[in-house]
XYZ file of C-alpha atoms in Angstrom:
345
model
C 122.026 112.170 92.993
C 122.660 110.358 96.007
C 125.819 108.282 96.114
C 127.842 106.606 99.399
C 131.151 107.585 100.145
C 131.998 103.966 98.820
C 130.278 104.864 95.262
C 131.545 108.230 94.964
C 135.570 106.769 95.165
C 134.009 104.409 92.459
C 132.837 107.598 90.132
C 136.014 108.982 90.268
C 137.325 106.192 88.163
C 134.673 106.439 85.687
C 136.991 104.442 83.051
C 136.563 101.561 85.131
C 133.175 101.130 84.967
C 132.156 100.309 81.619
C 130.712 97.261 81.468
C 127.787 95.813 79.565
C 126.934 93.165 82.773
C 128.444 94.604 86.168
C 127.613 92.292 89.069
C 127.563 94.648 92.510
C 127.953 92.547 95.740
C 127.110 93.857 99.208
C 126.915 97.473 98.033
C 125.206 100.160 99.639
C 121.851 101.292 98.838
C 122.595 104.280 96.289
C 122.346 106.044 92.865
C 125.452 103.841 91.814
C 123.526 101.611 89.055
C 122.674 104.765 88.140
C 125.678 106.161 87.212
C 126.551 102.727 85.373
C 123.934 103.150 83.445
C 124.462 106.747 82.283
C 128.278 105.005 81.367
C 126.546 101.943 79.008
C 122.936 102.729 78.432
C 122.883 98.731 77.429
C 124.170 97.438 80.398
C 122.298 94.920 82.539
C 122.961 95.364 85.993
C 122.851 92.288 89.192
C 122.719 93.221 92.994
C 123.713 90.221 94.760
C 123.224 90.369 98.695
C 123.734 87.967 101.650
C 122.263 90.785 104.024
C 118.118 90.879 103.790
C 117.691 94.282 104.294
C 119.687 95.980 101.291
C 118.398 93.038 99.234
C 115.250 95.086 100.047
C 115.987 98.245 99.348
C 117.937 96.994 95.833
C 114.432 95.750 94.635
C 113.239 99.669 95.050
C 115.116 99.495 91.731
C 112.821 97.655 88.975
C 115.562 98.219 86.552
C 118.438 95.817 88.118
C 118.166 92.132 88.665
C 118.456 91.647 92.426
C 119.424 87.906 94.502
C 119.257 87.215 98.119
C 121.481 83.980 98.891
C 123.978 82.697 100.539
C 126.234 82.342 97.557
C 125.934 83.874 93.810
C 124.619 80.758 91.091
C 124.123 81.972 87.535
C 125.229 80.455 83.778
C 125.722 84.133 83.066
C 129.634 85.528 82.761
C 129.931 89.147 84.608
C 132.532 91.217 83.063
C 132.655 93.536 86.046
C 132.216 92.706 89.706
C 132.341 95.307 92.557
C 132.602 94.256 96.310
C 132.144 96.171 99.577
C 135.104 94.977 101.475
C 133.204 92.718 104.257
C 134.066 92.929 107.982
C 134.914 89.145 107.743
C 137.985 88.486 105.822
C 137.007 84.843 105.808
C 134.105 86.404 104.049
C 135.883 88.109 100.955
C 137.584 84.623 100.337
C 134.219 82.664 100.091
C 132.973 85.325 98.091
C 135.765 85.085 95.373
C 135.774 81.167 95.665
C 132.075 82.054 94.762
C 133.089 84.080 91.996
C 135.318 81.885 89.846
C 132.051 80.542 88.333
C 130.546 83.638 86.869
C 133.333 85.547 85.697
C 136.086 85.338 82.768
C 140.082 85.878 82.751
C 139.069 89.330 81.738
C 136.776 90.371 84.298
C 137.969 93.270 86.151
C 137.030 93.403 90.096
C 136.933 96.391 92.002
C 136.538 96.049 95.877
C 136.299 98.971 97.724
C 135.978 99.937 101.432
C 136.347 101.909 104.399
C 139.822 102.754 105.216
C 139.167 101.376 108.872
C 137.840 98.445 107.305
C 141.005 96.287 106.993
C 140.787 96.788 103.536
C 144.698 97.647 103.204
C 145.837 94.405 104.021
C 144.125 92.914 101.537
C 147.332 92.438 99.102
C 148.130 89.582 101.709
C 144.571 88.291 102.167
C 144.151 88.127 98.543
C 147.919 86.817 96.807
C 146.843 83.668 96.440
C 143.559 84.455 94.680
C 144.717 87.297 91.971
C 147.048 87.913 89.128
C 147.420 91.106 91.114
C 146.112 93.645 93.480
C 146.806 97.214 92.692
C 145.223 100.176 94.707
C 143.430 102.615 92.490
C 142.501 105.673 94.464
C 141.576 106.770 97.757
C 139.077 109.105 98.790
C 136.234 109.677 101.509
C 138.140 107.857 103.929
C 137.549 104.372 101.457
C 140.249 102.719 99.176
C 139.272 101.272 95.724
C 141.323 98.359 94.395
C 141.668 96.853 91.264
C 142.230 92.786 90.955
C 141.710 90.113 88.771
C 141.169 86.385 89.569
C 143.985 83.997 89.100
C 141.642 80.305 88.688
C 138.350 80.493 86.579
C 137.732 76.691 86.388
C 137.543 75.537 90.349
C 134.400 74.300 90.923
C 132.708 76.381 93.693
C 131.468 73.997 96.625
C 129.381 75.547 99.367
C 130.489 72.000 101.817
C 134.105 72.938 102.078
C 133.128 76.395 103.634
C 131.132 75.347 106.814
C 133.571 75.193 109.981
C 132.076 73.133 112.505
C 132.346 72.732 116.342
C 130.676 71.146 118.816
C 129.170 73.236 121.982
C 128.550 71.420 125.665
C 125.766 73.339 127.882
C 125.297 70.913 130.539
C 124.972 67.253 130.194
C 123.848 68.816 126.587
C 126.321 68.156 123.604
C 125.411 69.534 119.651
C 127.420 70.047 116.564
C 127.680 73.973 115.231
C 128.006 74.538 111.210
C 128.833 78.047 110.498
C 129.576 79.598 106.935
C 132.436 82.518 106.775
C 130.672 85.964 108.151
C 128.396 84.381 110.393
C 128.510 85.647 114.042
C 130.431 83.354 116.312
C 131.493 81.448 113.077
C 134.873 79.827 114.874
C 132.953 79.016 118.581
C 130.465 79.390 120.887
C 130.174 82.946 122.097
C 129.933 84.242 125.648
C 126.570 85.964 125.260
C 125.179 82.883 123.985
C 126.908 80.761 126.363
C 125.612 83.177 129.199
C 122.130 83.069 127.907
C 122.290 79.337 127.506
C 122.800 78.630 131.541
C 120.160 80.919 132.607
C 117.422 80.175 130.286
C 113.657 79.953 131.914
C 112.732 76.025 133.473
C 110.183 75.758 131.047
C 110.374 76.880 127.347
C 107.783 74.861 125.122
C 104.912 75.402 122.363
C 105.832 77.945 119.430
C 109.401 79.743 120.112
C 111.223 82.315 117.904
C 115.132 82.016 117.735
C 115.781 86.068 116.942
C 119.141 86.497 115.075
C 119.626 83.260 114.983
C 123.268 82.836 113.604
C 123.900 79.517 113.032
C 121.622 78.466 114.987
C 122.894 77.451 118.623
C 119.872 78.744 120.954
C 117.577 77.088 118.482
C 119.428 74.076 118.353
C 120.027 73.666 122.240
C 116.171 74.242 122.704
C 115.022 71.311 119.986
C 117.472 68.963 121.624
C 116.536 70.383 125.736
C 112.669 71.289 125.416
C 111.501 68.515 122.942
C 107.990 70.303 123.136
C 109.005 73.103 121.260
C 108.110 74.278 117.435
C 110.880 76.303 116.354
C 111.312 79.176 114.209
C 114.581 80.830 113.281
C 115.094 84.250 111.863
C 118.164 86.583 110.469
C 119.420 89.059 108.330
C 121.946 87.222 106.798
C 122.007 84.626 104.167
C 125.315 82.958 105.494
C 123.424 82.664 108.955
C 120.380 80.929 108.027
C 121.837 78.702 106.108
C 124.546 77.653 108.456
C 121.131 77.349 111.071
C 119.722 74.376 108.656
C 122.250 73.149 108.149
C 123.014 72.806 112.018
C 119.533 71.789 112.753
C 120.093 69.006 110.228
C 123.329 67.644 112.317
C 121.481 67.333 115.278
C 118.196 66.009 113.895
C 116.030 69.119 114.460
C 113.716 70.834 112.214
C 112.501 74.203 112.325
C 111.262 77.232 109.983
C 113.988 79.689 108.536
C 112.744 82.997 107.636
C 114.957 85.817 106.235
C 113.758 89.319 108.056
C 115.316 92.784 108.696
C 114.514 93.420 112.154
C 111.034 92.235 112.145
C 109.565 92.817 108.869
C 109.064 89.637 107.543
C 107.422 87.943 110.780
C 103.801 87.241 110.486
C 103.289 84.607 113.257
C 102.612 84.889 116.954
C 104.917 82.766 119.356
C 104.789 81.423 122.872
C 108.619 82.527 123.284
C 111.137 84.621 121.768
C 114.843 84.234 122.571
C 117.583 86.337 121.155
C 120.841 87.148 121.595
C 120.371 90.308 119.187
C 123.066 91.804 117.101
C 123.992 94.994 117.856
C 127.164 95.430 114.704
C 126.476 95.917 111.705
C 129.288 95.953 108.858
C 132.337 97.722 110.727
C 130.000 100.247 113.026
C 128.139 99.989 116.071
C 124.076 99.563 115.455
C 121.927 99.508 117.361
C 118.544 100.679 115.201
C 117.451 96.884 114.081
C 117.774 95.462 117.707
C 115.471 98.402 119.265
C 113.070 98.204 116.511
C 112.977 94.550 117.463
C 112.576 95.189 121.175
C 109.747 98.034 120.565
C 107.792 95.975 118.054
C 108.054 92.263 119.629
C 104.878 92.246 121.865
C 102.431 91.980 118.492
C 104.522 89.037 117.566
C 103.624 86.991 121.342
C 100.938 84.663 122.325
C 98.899 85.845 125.727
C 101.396 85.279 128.592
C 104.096 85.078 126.009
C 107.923 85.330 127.236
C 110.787 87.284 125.595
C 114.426 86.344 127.057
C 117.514 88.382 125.551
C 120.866 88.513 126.527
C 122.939 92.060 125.535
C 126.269 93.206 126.636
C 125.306 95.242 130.248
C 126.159 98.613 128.610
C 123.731 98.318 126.338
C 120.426 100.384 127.801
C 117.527 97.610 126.712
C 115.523 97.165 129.750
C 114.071 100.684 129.407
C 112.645 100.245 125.821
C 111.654 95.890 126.761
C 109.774 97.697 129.796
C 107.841 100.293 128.059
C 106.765 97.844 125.328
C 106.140 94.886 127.281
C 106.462 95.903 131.302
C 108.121 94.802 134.126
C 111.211 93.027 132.964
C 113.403 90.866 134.744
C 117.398 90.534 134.937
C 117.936 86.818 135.451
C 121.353 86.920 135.440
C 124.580 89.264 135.066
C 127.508 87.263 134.257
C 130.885 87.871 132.535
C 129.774 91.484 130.980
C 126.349 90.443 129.869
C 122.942 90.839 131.549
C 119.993 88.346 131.117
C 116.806 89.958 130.631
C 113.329 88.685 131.062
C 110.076 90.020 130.526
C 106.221 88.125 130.182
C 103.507 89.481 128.277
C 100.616 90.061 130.840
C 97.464 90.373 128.376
C-alpha cells in the first residue's frame, strides 16, 4: 500500500481516525481512504480540492465522493476533517472560515504538513480560530496537529475574502480580485509586470491566458486589444474564480476552464500568453510548465503566437524551440526573460 509521508504520520495515530464521515482537504493522492476505510468499514469518505489535478487523480477512486471548488458547500456535518498544511497561510484561514459550516463542536481536525512547511507556527496563525492546537506526532519530516474549531455558527461568505488592487500598465488602469492562495494575491508581480510592457503590437482574434491567476494578462488584453476572445485557464480553484470575478470589475468576459497543464484544452487559439507557474505546494516544479511548453503547438491556429515570460534561469527556450522553432527573447528585464515564438505552418 502506497501512502505519502503526510499519510503515513496520519497512520501512526490510528485512534484518530475513526470516523463514520472524514472530509480530506488538499491531500495527496494515496492509499489513505484506504486505510480509513479498513478503520470504519461504514464510513463515507469526501476529497475536497481547490487544485485540478489531484481532484483528478481522487476520482481514480469510485468509492469516495470527490469536489473541485473554490470553497467546500454541503448540508452534510463532517465529524473528521484532515488538511495538508497549504503554502499560503492566508489559505488555511479561508479554509477554516470555510469549515465552520460543515462541521460540529465535536469535530476533530487534523492538519498535517511538511516540517519546512511553516506548519510549526501554526499555534499563532490559528489562536484565534481553535479551542486549542496541540501537536500530535512528528515523523517523515511532517508534523500532525490536532485542533478543534472555536465558532460553528459564522456564516461563511466567499465576498469578504477577495483582496483587491488596482494595477497601472501604461495609460491602462484595472481593478485585481484575488482569493487567499492565489499567485500574486496582495499585487501585481514582476513577471507579469515585465511581460505586460513588452507584449507583441498586435494581439487579437482567439487568445489563451495560461495560468491565469486572477486574471491580470487576461484582463489587460480585454481592456488594450478590444478584438480579442479570451480564454483563461488554471489549476486552481481560488485562481479562476478570482479571474471572473476580475473580469467582471472591469467589464470583460471570457471562458474559464479548469486544466492541469493542458489536459482539459480542446480549442485552437490565435495567441497564448502565460506567465507559467513553476511552484507547486512548497517545492520547485517544473513538470506542468514543460508539458505545457512541449504540447502547446496542437493547441495554435496557423501563424499562431505563444509569448511567456519565466525567471532567466529557467532553461525554456530550448524545449519552446524544439516544439515550435525559432523563438524570440523580446525582452530581459529585472531577472526575467520575454520569450517569443510564431507557429510557421
Amino acid at each position: 500500500m502506497y501512502l505519502s509521508n503526510l499519510s503515513q504520520v496520519l497512520i501512526r495515530n490510528e485512534s484518530l481516525l475513526l470516523a463514520t464521515t472524514p472530509l480530506l482537504i488538499n491531500m495527496p493522492n494515496d492509499e489513505l481512504s484506504q486505510s480509513l476505510t479498513s478503520l470504519n468499514k461504514e464510513c463515507d469518505i469526501t476529497y475536497f480540492d481547490n487544485n485540478f489535478e489531484l481532484h483528478q487523480q481522487h476520482q481514480q477512486n469510485q468509492q469516495c465522493h470527490c469536489v473541485f471548488a473554490a470553497h467546500y458547500q454541503t448540508q452534510k456535518k463532517h465529524d473528521l476533517v484532515i488538511i495538508q498544511f497549504p503554502k499560503s497561510k492566508q489559505e488555511l484561514l479561508f479554509t477554516f472560515a470555510m469549515l465552520a459550516q460543515c462541521s460540529t463542536a465535536e469535530t476533530r481536525i487534523l492538519i498535517v504538513g511538511e516540517n519546512k512547511s511553516g506548519i510549526k507556527s501554526i499555534n499563532k496563525l490559528l489562536k484565534e480560530q481553535t479551542n486549542f492546537c496541540d501537536k500530535i506526532d512528528s515523523a517523515r519530516h511532517c508534523t500532525l496537529v490536532e485542533t478543534q474549531l472555536s465558532n460553528h455558527h459564522r456564516t461563511f461568505n466567499l465576498e469578504e475574502w477577495f483582496h483587491y488592487y488596482n494595477v497601472a500598465i501604461g495609460s491602462l488602469t484595472f481593478k485585481v480580485a484575488a482569493l487567499p492562495g492565489v499567485f500574486s494575491q496582495a499585487k501585481l508581480d514582476t513577471g507579469t509586470q515585465v511581460l505586460l510592457n513588452n507584449l507583441p503590437k498586435e494581439v487579437t482574434g482567439k487568445v489563451l491566458d495560461f495560468g491565469c491567476g486572477a486574471g491580470v494578462i487576461a484582463c489587460y488584453l480585454g481592456l488594450s486589444c478590444s478584438q480579442s476572445e479570451l480564454t483563461l485557464a488554471d489549476v486552481s480553484a481560488l485562481a479562476l474564480v478570482s479571474s471572473e470575478k476580475t473580469l467582471s470589475l472591469n467589464g470583460l468576459t471570457g471562458k474559464v476552464i479548469a486544466t492541469n497543464s493542458l489536459s482539459d484544452i480542446t480549442e485552437k487559439y490565435q495567441h497564448v500568453i502565460s506567465n507559467p507557474p513553476f511552484h507547486q505546494g512548497i517545492k520547485t516544479h517544473y513538470e506542468a510548465t514543460e508539458r505545457f511548453l512541449a504540447g502547446v503547438k496542437k493547441h495554435l491556429n496557423k501563424q499562431g503566437s505563444l509569448t511567456i515570460v519565466a525567471n532567466s534561469f529557467l532553461k525554456y527556450q530550448p524545449i519552446i524551440e524544439q516544439s515550435l522553432g525559432q523563438t524570440e527573447i523580446l525582452a530581459v528585464e529585472r531577472g526575467f526573460t520575454i520569450y517569443h515564438a510564431r507557429l510557421k505552418r
